[in-house]
Structure formats: structure tokens, C-alpha cells
């Protein structure tokens, strides 16, 4: 494993897209696992939650021949040692990395899987007109910071966030977390720009006697 890692990373360029033909598009599959909604802040108009991002792509410089004396089917590498998709949350206020050391899994065909975990606070426009029976929808919009769709093609892994390990919030019910891939073409440029948006729909849990409560809980 040590010798294979050394061989793969020798002369590797972290800043360059992992394709041998510059005209090739890097296909990135993207999904999000929602773990927990920590806070819905009506005053600050923000949503804080715990998320796992799920990214998969192929790196043409990180493949090896299993028939050439190599018995390893996959290896683990430090995320900082390879090219990574520059996916950012456009409406992010704050992000905290929940891992002390970020790693990726690479298989012999060059497939890379990266699952970073974050505590993220994002902007969310809220309306409490129907309090205490209000519902709020907070959008999380992810996309590349520097690559257009011809350089990096972003696709959804699923049409919703993964909620299999979601832990319920005591004040809000999670109604849905649907995802959608969006394409924008600007007048100035022929290249498409891609983003993936997730709409987290929340419904306030109304306590017994909620109608007598004079104002939203801040």
C-alpha cells in the first residue's frame, strides 16, 4: 500500500483537474446526508445543521492495474494530497469541519469517494405570519466556485437528501428535503453553470396551549 501510494502521488498535480485530455469533463456525483437540525433562528434568519456531503468522481491519475502484481482493490489517501471538487454552499454563513483528518477512498479504476462532514449555518428567509403553525423552507444551494459545466458536470446522487440517520429536532418536524439540479446560461458566456439546491421544509411543533403564546420563540 505504501509503495502504491508513493507511485500514484509522485508528480501528482493537486491544482489541475484529474483528466489527461483537457477537453474532458469531470463528472461529479453529489449528495447530502442530513444528520441533525440544530437551530432555526428566526431573528438572524439562519439555519444550522449537521451534514455529510457525498462526492464521487473519477481521477484518471489515480488508477492502477490489479493484474500487474497489485492485489489492492482500494486505498485511503489524505484529501489534501489530491484534486478535490471545489463545491461550496453559496448561501453559507459559517462552516465548521467536524473531522480532524479528512480522507478519501480510491479504487483501482480511479473512482474517488469523499465524504466530508460539517456543521453549517446558512441564510434562510423566514416568515412567521402563521405562527405558531408556521412552516419554513430553507434552501441550500451548492455549486462549483470556479468551474463551469463543461469543466465539471455536477449531478444529483438522489432527488432528496439522505435522511436515513436523521435525528429529530424537538421544536421542528422535518417535512422534506428535496433536491434539484439547476442549469444557468448567462448572456455573456456560452458555458452552462450548474448548481444543486436542496429545499429543507420544516414545520413548527406546536405545544399544547400554543395559541396563547404571544410571539415566536427566538
Coordinates of C-alpha atoms in Angstrom, one line a residue:
X1 CA 0.0 0.0 0.0
X2 CA 2.8 2.3 0.8
X3 CA 4.6 1.8 -2.5
X4 CA 1.4 2.2 -4.4
X5 CA 0.6 5.4 -2.7
X6 CA 4.0 6.8 -3.4
X7 CA 3.7 5.7 -7.0
X8 CA 0.3 7.4 -7.5
X9 CA 1.2 10.6 -5.9
X10 CA 4.6 11.1 -7.5
X11 CA 4.4 14.2 -9.7
X12 CA 0.7 14.5 -8.9
X13 CA -0.7 18.0 -9.5
X14 CA -3.3 18.9 -6.9
X15 CA -4.5 22.1 -8.6
X16 CA -5.2 20.5 -12.1
X17 CA -8.3 18.7 -13.0
X18 CA -7.7 14.9 -13.0
X19 CA -8.1 14.3 -16.7
X20 CA -5.5 13.5 -19.3
X21 CA -7.3 15.3 -22.1
X22 CA -8.1 19.0 -21.2
X23 CA -11.3 18.7 -23.2
X24 CA -12.7 16.0 -20.9
X25 CA -15.4 17.0 -18.4
X26 CA -15.1 15.7 -14.8
X27 CA -18.3 14.1 -13.8
X28 CA -19.1 14.6 -10.1
X29 CA -22.0 12.9 -8.4
X30 CA -23.2 14.9 -5.4
X31 CA -25.5 14.1 -2.5
X32 CA -26.1 15.3 1.1
X33 CA -26.9 13.3 4.2
X34 CA -28.8 15.4 6.8
X35 CA -27.9 14.3 10.3
X36 CA -29.5 16.9 12.5
X37 CA -31.1 20.4 12.5
X38 CA -29.6 22.2 15.5
X39 CA -31.1 25.6 15.3
X40 CA -33.7 27.6 13.4
X41 CA -33.0 31.2 14.2
X42 CA -35.9 33.5 13.3
X43 CA -34.2 36.7 14.3
X44 CA -30.9 36.0 12.4
X45 CA -32.8 34.3 9.5
X46 CA -30.4 31.3 9.6
X47 CA -30.5 27.5 9.8
X48 CA -27.8 25.5 11.5
X49 CA -27.4 21.8 10.8
X50 CA -25.0 18.9 10.6
X51 CA -24.4 17.5 7.1
X52 CA -22.3 14.8 5.4
X53 CA -21.5 15.7 1.8
X54 CA -21.2 12.7 -0.5
X55 CA -19.0 13.3 -3.6
X56 CA -17.8 10.7 -6.2
X57 CA -15.7 11.2 -9.3
X58 CA -13.0 9.6 -11.4
X59 CA -9.4 10.6 -11.2
X60 CA -7.5 9.4 -14.3
X61 CA -4.2 9.7 -12.5
X62 CA -5.2 7.6 -9.5
X63 CA -5.8 4.2 -11.3
X64 CA -3.7 1.1 -11.2
X65 CA -3.6 -2.3 -12.9
X66 CA -4.7 -5.1 -10.5
X67 CA -3.2 -7.7 -12.8
X68 CA 0.3 -6.1 -12.7
X69 CA 1.3 -7.5 -9.3
X70 CA -1.1 -5.3 -7.4
X71 CA -3.6 -7.1 -5.1
X72 CA -5.1 -3.9 -3.6
X73 CA -8.6 -3.0 -4.7
X74 CA -8.7 0.3 -2.9
X75 CA -6.6 2.6 -0.8
X76 CA -7.1 5.6 1.5
X77 CA -5.4 8.9 0.8
X78 CA -5.4 12.3 2.6
X79 CA -7.9 14.6 0.9
X80 CA -5.3 17.4 0.9
X81 CA -3.0 15.3 -1.4
X82 CA -5.3 15.1 -4.4
X83 CA -7.5 17.2 -6.5
X84 CA -11.0 17.8 -5.0
X85 CA -14.1 19.3 -6.5
X86 CA -14.5 22.9 -5.2
X87 CA -18.1 22.6 -4.2
X88 CA -19.3 25.4 -2.0
X89 CA -22.5 26.3 -0.3
X90 CA -23.4 29.7 -1.9
X91 CA -25.6 30.9 1.0
X92 CA -23.3 29.8 3.8
X93 CA -22.7 32.0 6.8
X94 CA -20.4 29.7 8.7
X95 CA -18.9 26.2 8.3
X96 CA -17.1 24.1 10.9
X97 CA -15.2 20.9 9.8
X98 CA -16.2 18.0 12.1
X99 CA -13.3 15.8 11.2
X100 CA -9.7 16.3 12.4
X101 CA -8.3 14.4 9.3
X102 CA -10.1 14.2 6.0
X103 CA -9.6 11.1 3.8
X104 CA -10.8 9.8 0.5
X105 CA -11.3 6.2 -0.7
X106 CA -9.8 5.4 -4.1
X107 CA -10.4 2.2 -6.1
X108 CA -8.2 0.7 -8.8
X109 CA -10.3 2.1 -11.6
X110 CA -9.6 5.7 -10.3
X111 CA -13.0 6.2 -8.6
X112 CA -12.8 8.5 -5.7
X113 CA -15.3 8.8 -2.8
X114 CA -15.1 11.8 -0.4
X115 CA -17.5 12.3 2.5
X116 CA -16.6 15.4 4.4
X117 CA -18.8 16.3 7.4
X118 CA -19.7 19.8 8.5
X119 CA -21.7 21.9 10.9
X120 CA -23.1 24.6 8.6
X121 CA -25.0 27.8 9.3
X122 CA -26.8 29.1 6.2
X123 CA -29.0 32.0 5.3
X124 CA -32.7 31.3 5.2
X125 CA -35.5 33.8 4.6
X126 CA -38.3 33.1 7.1
X127 CA -42.0 34.2 7.5
X128 CA -43.7 33.8 10.9
X129 CA -47.1 35.2 9.7
X130 CA -48.8 31.9 10.5
X131 CA -47.1 31.4 13.9
X132 CA -47.4 29.1 15.8
X133 CA -48.5 26.9 12.8
X134 CA -45.8 28.2 10.5
X135 CA -43.7 26.2 8.1
X136 CA -40.3 27.3 6.9
X137 CA -38.4 26.3 3.7
X138 CA -34.7 26.8 3.7
X139 CA -32.7 26.3 0.5
X140 CA -29.1 25.1 0.4
X141 CA -27.5 25.8 -2.9
X142 CA -24.3 24.0 -3.7
X143 CA -22.0 24.5 -6.7
X144 CA -18.5 24.9 -8.1
X145 CA -16.8 28.2 -7.3
X146 CA -14.6 28.3 -10.4
X147 CA -15.6 25.6 -12.9
X148 CA -18.4 25.9 -15.5
X149 CA -20.4 22.9 -16.5
X150 CA -18.1 22.0 -19.4
X151 CA -15.2 21.6 -17.0
X152 CA -17.1 19.9 -14.2
X153 CA -20.5 18.3 -14.6
X154 CA -22.4 18.2 -11.3
X155 CA -25.2 15.6 -11.0
X156 CA -27.5 14.5 -8.1
X157 CA -27.0 11.2 -6.5
X158 CA -30.7 11.2 -5.4
X159 CA -33.6 13.5 -5.7
X160 CA -33.6 14.2 -1.9
X161 CA -31.2 14.4 1.0
X162 CA -30.4 11.1 2.7
X163 CA -32.5 11.1 5.8
X164 CA -31.7 7.6 6.9
X165 CA -29.8 8.7 10.0
X166 CA -31.6 11.9 10.7
X167 CA -32.1 12.8 14.4
X168 CA -35.4 14.7 15.1
X169 CA -35.4 18.3 16.3
X170 CA -37.5 19.0 19.4
X171 CA -39.1 22.1 18.0
X172 CA -39.4 21.4 14.3
X173 CA -40.6 18.5 12.2
X174 CA -38.7 17.8 9.0
X175 CA -41.3 17.6 6.2
X176 CA -39.0 17.0 3.3
X177 CA -35.5 17.8 1.8
X178 CA -36.0 17.6 -1.9
X179 CA -33.0 18.2 -4.3
X180 CA -32.9 19.7 -7.8
X181 CA -30.1 20.2 -10.3
X182 CA -30.2 23.7 -11.9
X183 CA -28.5 25.0 -15.1
X184 CA -27.9 28.7 -15.8
X185 CA -26.6 30.2 -19.0
X186 CA -25.6 33.9 -18.9
X187 CA -25.7 36.3 -21.8
X188 CA -22.0 36.9 -21.6
X189 CA -20.9 33.3 -21.8
X190 CA -21.9 30.2 -23.7
X191 CA -20.8 27.8 -20.9
X192 CA -23.5 26.4 -18.6
X193 CA -23.2 27.0 -14.9
X194 CA -24.6 24.3 -12.6
X195 CA -25.8 24.1 -9.1
X196 CA -27.7 21.7 -6.9
X197 CA -30.3 23.1 -4.5
X198 CA -32.0 21.3 -1.6
X199 CA -35.2 22.7 -0.1
X200 CA -35.4 21.8 3.6
X201 CA -39.0 22.1 4.6
X202 CA -39.7 22.4 8.3
X203 CA -43.0 22.6 10.3
X204 CA -43.1 24.0 13.8
X205 CA -44.1 21.6 16.5
X206 CA -47.0 23.4 18.3
X207 CA -47.1 22.8 22.0
X208 CA -50.3 22.4 23.9
X209 CA -51.7 25.8 24.6
X210 CA -49.6 27.2 21.7
X211 CA -52.3 29.6 20.7
X212 CA -51.9 31.6 23.9
X213 CA -48.2 32.1 23.2
X214 CA -47.9 35.8 22.3
X215 CA -44.8 35.7 20.0
X216 CA -42.5 33.4 18.1
X217 CA -39.8 31.7 20.2
X218 CA -36.5 33.4 19.4

